[in-house]
Amino acid sequence: MATTSSTTQVIVFTISLLLVAFQAVHADYYRPRPPVIPTPYVPKPWVPLPSPSPRPVYRPPTTPRLPAGSIARLFLDPHNSLRSRLGLPPLVWDGKVASYATWWANQRRYDCSLTHSTGSYGENLFWGSGSSWAPGFAVQSWIVEGSSYNYNTNSCDGSGMCGHYTQMVWRDTKKLGCASVVCENGAGVFITCNYDPPGNYVGEKPY
């Protein structure tokens, strides 16, 4: 009986040692894990989105304002006054067209001949004897041709002229340039106005 009791005590002691060793090796299984503390949310600073580039806006080139009383205005104003009465867009004075008109006027300085330049522009010509013809006289002589123009038939009534008038009121024309020259040897005054784009196409009404 004593032997059995001793054996039992040895077995119990051995089991106790094994349990202690097991707990020592796997102690983390039995310790409560520390609570998980969530990381506080820190919002990122607000950064505005870049503004979109503005859409390009077309701005037509500006036309320099012509001084009152200038030669250009003396030609341009009566043209646009007439066109305004008919509801047509105004013409603008164009330096390139005016340079062409000046070139052709200088070609006629020695004879004052009413000869067309046959260039790419529309063209109205005027001649007056003496040396005191102002731009307004020439333009007015073309305007009065309107009384001879029959819009319904798109023709000149009777024997009257109206081609200068129809060029002045041609809807698609946008630019004007004119020049005047006193001819040599008292031959008179030669005045020319050029129009871009040209008008007076056969079979077409001016507006």
Tab-separated table of C-alpha atoms in Angstrom:
chain	number	residue	atom	x	y	z
A	1	MET	CA	0.000	0.000	0.000
A	2	ALA	CA	2.870	2.347	0.802
A	3	THR	CA	4.345	1.743	-2.621
A	4	THR	CA	1.066	2.527	-4.366
A	5	SER	CA	0.661	5.751	-2.414
A	6	SER	CA	4.184	6.845	-3.270
A	7	THR	CA	3.616	6.082	-6.922
A	8	THR	CA	0.431	8.129	-6.908
A	9	GLN	CA	2.204	11.083	-5.324
A	10	VAL	CA	4.963	10.910	-7.942
A	11	ILE	CA	2.401	10.907	-10.755
A	12	VAL	CA	0.511	13.873	-9.279
A	13	PHE	CA	3.757	15.795	-8.790
A	14	THR	CA	4.852	15.090	-12.354
A	15	ILE	CA	1.508	16.272	-13.781
A	16	SER	CA	1.763	19.469	-11.726
A	17	LEU	CA	5.218	20.210	-13.151
A	18	LEU	CA	3.956	19.623	-16.689
A	19	LEU	CA	1.046	22.023	-16.170
A	20	VAL	CA	3.359	24.706	-14.800
A	21	ALA	CA	5.720	24.259	-17.760
A	22	PHE	CA	2.792	24.367	-20.226
A	23	GLN	CA	1.484	27.569	-18.696
A	24	ALA	CA	4.966	29.115	-18.776
A	25	VAL	CA	5.383	28.334	-22.478
A	26	HIS	CA	1.873	29.385	-23.467
A	27	ALA	CA	1.367	32.131	-20.953
A	28	ASP	CA	0.222	34.576	-23.683
A	29	TYR	CA	-2.793	32.372	-24.330
A	30	TYR	CA	-3.976	32.934	-20.832
A	31	ARG	CA	-3.145	36.601	-20.284
A	32	PRO	CA	-5.828	38.957	-21.442
A	33	ARG	CA	-4.702	40.928	-24.491
A	34	PRO	CA	-4.465	44.684	-23.999
A	35	PRO	CA	-7.476	46.529	-25.366
A	36	VAL	CA	-7.094	47.826	-28.895
A	37	ILE	CA	-7.253	51.604	-28.789
A	38	PRO	CA	-8.400	52.926	-32.169
A	39	THR	CA	-6.245	55.613	-33.729
A	40	PRO	CA	-8.189	58.860	-33.590
A	41	TYR	CA	-9.317	60.140	-37.031
A	42	VAL	CA	-7.555	63.305	-37.992
A	43	PRO	CA	-9.081	64.819	-41.132
A	44	LYS	CA	-6.667	66.039	-43.760
A	45	PRO	CA	-6.630	69.768	-44.307
A	46	TRP	CA	-8.965	70.870	-47.127
A	47	VAL	CA	-7.122	71.825	-50.258
A	48	PRO	CA	-9.266	73.576	-52.889
A	49	LEU	CA	-9.193	72.150	-56.376
A	50	PRO	CA	-7.440	74.344	-58.913
A	51	SER	CA	-9.824	76.560	-60.815
A	52	PRO	CA	-10.327	75.444	-64.400
A	53	SER	CA	-8.714	77.640	-66.999
A	54	PRO	CA	-11.258	80.072	-68.433
A	55	ARG	CA	-12.454	79.287	-71.920
A	56	PRO	CA	-10.842	81.560	-74.488
A	57	VAL	CA	-13.155	84.295	-75.698
A	58	TYR	CA	-12.759	85.631	-79.210
A	59	ARG	CA	-12.413	89.383	-79.274
A	60	PRO	CA	-12.367	90.907	-82.725
A	61	PRO	CA	-9.586	93.371	-83.390
A	62	THR	CA	-10.563	96.927	-82.615
A	63	THR	CA	-10.583	99.516	-85.345
A	64	PRO	CA	-8.747	102.715	-84.416
A	65	ARG	CA	-11.152	105.615	-84.019
A	66	LEU	CA	-10.747	108.070	-86.864
A	67	PRO	CA	-10.478	111.698	-85.782
A	68	ALA	CA	-13.450	113.903	-86.621
A	69	GLY	CA	-12.873	115.936	-89.762
A	70	SER	CA	-10.159	113.622	-91.090
A	71	ILE	CA	-10.148	112.756	-94.785
A	72	ALA	CA	-11.049	109.182	-93.893
A	73	ARG	CA	-14.118	110.299	-91.923
A	74	LEU	CA	-15.219	112.631	-94.735
A	75	PHE	CA	-15.399	109.597	-97.015
A	76	LEU	CA	-16.580	107.003	-94.492
A	77	ASP	CA	-19.358	108.853	-92.646
A	78	PRO	CA	-21.657	109.510	-95.637
A	79	HIS	CA	-21.204	105.896	-96.768
A	80	ASN	CA	-22.298	104.591	-93.377
A	81	SER	CA	-25.118	107.104	-93.049
A	82	LEU	CA	-26.589	105.753	-96.291
A	83	ARG	CA	-26.077	102.123	-95.271
A	84	SER	CA	-27.642	102.753	-91.868
A	85	ARG	CA	-30.845	104.029	-93.487
A	86	LEU	CA	-31.091	100.708	-95.337
A	87	GLY	CA	-30.313	98.587	-92.262
A	88	LEU	CA	-26.915	97.524	-93.628
A	89	PRO	CA	-23.781	96.988	-91.489
A	90	PRO	CA	-21.304	99.884	-91.489
A	91	LEU	CA	-18.063	99.886	-93.420
A	92	VAL	CA	-14.703	100.272	-91.692
A	93	TRP	CA	-11.793	102.297	-92.977
A	94	ASP	CA	-8.953	100.002	-94.027
A	95	GLY	CA	-5.368	101.198	-94.383
A	96	LYS	CA	-4.448	98.597	-96.981
A	97	VAL	CA	-7.408	99.485	-99.198
A	98	ALA	CA	-6.699	103.204	-98.708
A	99	SER	CA	-3.058	102.668	-99.752
A	100	TYR	CA	-4.253	101.027	-102.945
A	101	ALA	CA	-6.610	103.951	-103.630
A	102	THR	CA	-3.750	106.408	-103.039
A	103	TRP	CA	-1.514	104.485	-105.427
A	104	TRP	CA	-4.132	104.594	-108.187
A	105	ALA	CA	-4.933	108.269	-107.613
A	106	ASN	CA	-1.246	109.061	-108.070
A	107	GLN	CA	-1.254	107.131	-111.368
A	108	ARG	CA	-3.979	109.489	-112.599
A	109	ARG	CA	-2.274	112.652	-111.347
A	110	TYR	CA	-1.010	113.565	-114.823
A	111	ASP	CA	-4.203	113.069	-116.844
A	112	CYS	CA	-7.173	112.874	-114.387
A	113	SER	CA	-8.639	110.203	-116.662
A	114	LEU	CA	-11.667	108.323	-115.313
A	115	THR	CA	-9.937	104.999	-115.923
A	116	HIS	CA	-10.536	102.053	-113.597
A	117	SER	CA	-7.574	100.272	-112.042
A	118	THR	CA	-9.130	96.831	-112.782
A	119	GLY	CA	-7.753	95.508	-109.478
A	120	SER	CA	-9.343	93.081	-107.033
A	121	TYR	CA	-11.373	95.759	-105.225
A	122	GLY	CA	-14.666	97.378	-106.097
A	123	GLU	CA	-14.105	100.934	-107.305
A	124	ASN	CA	-15.990	104.227	-107.647
A	125	LEU	CA	-14.392	107.144	-109.509
A	126	PHE	CA	-15.112	110.879	-109.584
A	127	TRP	CA	-13.677	113.778	-111.560
A	128	GLY	CA	-14.337	117.479	-111.156
A	129	SER	CA	-12.819	120.492	-112.880
A	130	GLY	CA	-10.903	123.005	-110.804
A	131	SER	CA	-9.212	122.125	-107.516
A	132	SER	CA	-11.768	122.583	-104.743
A	133	TRP	CA	-13.690	119.319	-104.823
A	134	ALA	CA	-13.988	117.838	-101.328
A	135	PRO	CA	-14.658	114.140	-100.563
A	136	GLY	CA	-18.275	114.874	-99.668
A	137	PHE	CA	-19.036	116.143	-103.186
A	138	ALA	CA	-17.863	112.895	-104.752
A	139	VAL	CA	-19.727	110.670	-102.307
A	140	GLN	CA	-22.911	112.722	-102.636
A	141	SER	CA	-22.801	112.431	-106.435
A	142	TRP	CA	-22.854	108.643	-106.018
A	143	ILE	CA	-25.616	108.697	-103.400
A	144	VAL	CA	-28.047	110.615	-105.640
A	145	GLU	CA	-27.824	107.763	-108.157
A	146	GLY	CA	-30.091	105.877	-105.756
A	147	SER	CA	-33.061	107.716	-107.263
A	148	SER	CA	-32.321	105.924	-110.556
A	149	TYR	CA	-32.025	102.457	-109.017
A	150	ASN	CA	-35.038	100.125	-109.264
A	151	TYR	CA	-34.660	97.429	-106.618
A	152	ASN	CA	-37.454	95.250	-108.030
A	153	THR	CA	-35.811	94.963	-111.437
A	154	ASN	CA	-32.275	95.419	-110.060
A	155	SER	CA	-31.519	97.921	-112.791
A	156	CYS	CA	-31.103	101.629	-113.447
A	157	ASP	CA	-34.243	103.432	-114.602
A	158	GLY	CA	-34.052	105.180	-117.963
A	159	SER	CA	-30.635	106.467	-118.909
A	160	GLY	CA	-29.536	107.195	-115.347
A	161	MET	CA	-26.453	105.710	-113.691
A	162	CYS	CA	-26.702	103.707	-110.466
A	163	GLY	CA	-23.608	101.462	-110.319
A	164	HIS	CA	-21.742	103.764	-107.925
A	165	TYR	CA	-24.753	103.699	-105.600
A	166	THR	CA	-25.147	99.907	-105.648
A	167	GLN	CA	-21.465	99.465	-104.785
A	168	MET	CA	-21.888	101.779	-101.803
A	169	VAL	CA	-24.802	99.708	-100.461
A	170	TRP	CA	-23.470	96.250	-101.333
A	171	ARG	CA	-24.216	94.217	-98.209
A	172	ASP	CA	-21.139	91.970	-98.286
A	173	THR	CA	-18.678	94.848	-98.629
A	174	LYS	CA	-16.926	95.495	-95.307
A	175	LYS	CA	-13.899	97.731	-95.896
A	176	LEU	CA	-13.422	101.127	-97.523
A	177	GLY	CA	-10.383	103.103	-98.604
A	178	CYS	CA	-10.380	106.315	-100.656
A	179	ALA	CA	-7.975	108.928	-101.970
A	180	SER	CA	-8.057	112.274	-103.742
A	181	VAL	CA	-5.481	114.058	-105.874
A	182	VAL	CA	-5.319	117.442	-107.612
A	183	CYS	CA	-4.113	116.688	-111.117
A	184	GLU	CA	-1.257	118.444	-112.896
A	185	ASN	CA	-1.748	121.383	-115.278
A	186	GLY	CA	-5.143	122.295	-113.834
A	187	ALA	CA	-6.744	119.096	-115.131
A	188	GLY	CA	-9.076	118.905	-112.143
A	189	VAL	CA	-9.519	116.644	-109.115
A	190	PHE	CA	-9.483	112.856	-109.292
A	191	ILE	CA	-11.160	110.909	-106.469
A	192	THR	CA	-11.334	107.142	-106.059
A	193	CYS	CA	-12.905	104.869	-103.453
A	194	ASN	CA	-12.168	101.156	-103.253
A	195	TYR	CA	-14.315	98.479	-101.620
A	196	ASP	CA	-13.434	95.100	-100.120
A	197	PRO	CA	-14.946	92.648	-100.876
A	198	PRO	CA	-16.140	94.125	-104.179
A	199	GLY	CA	-19.789	94.336	-105.188
A	200	ASN	CA	-21.831	94.827	-108.353
A	201	TYR	CA	-21.880	91.184	-109.415
A	202	VAL	CA	-24.017	90.655	-112.502
A	203	GLY	CA	-27.488	89.333	-111.716
A	204	GLU	CA	-27.204	89.900	-107.941
A	205	LYS	CA	-29.010	92.501	-105.859
A	206	PRO	CA	-26.873	94.618	-103.528
A	207	TYR	CA	-28.854	93.657	-100.397
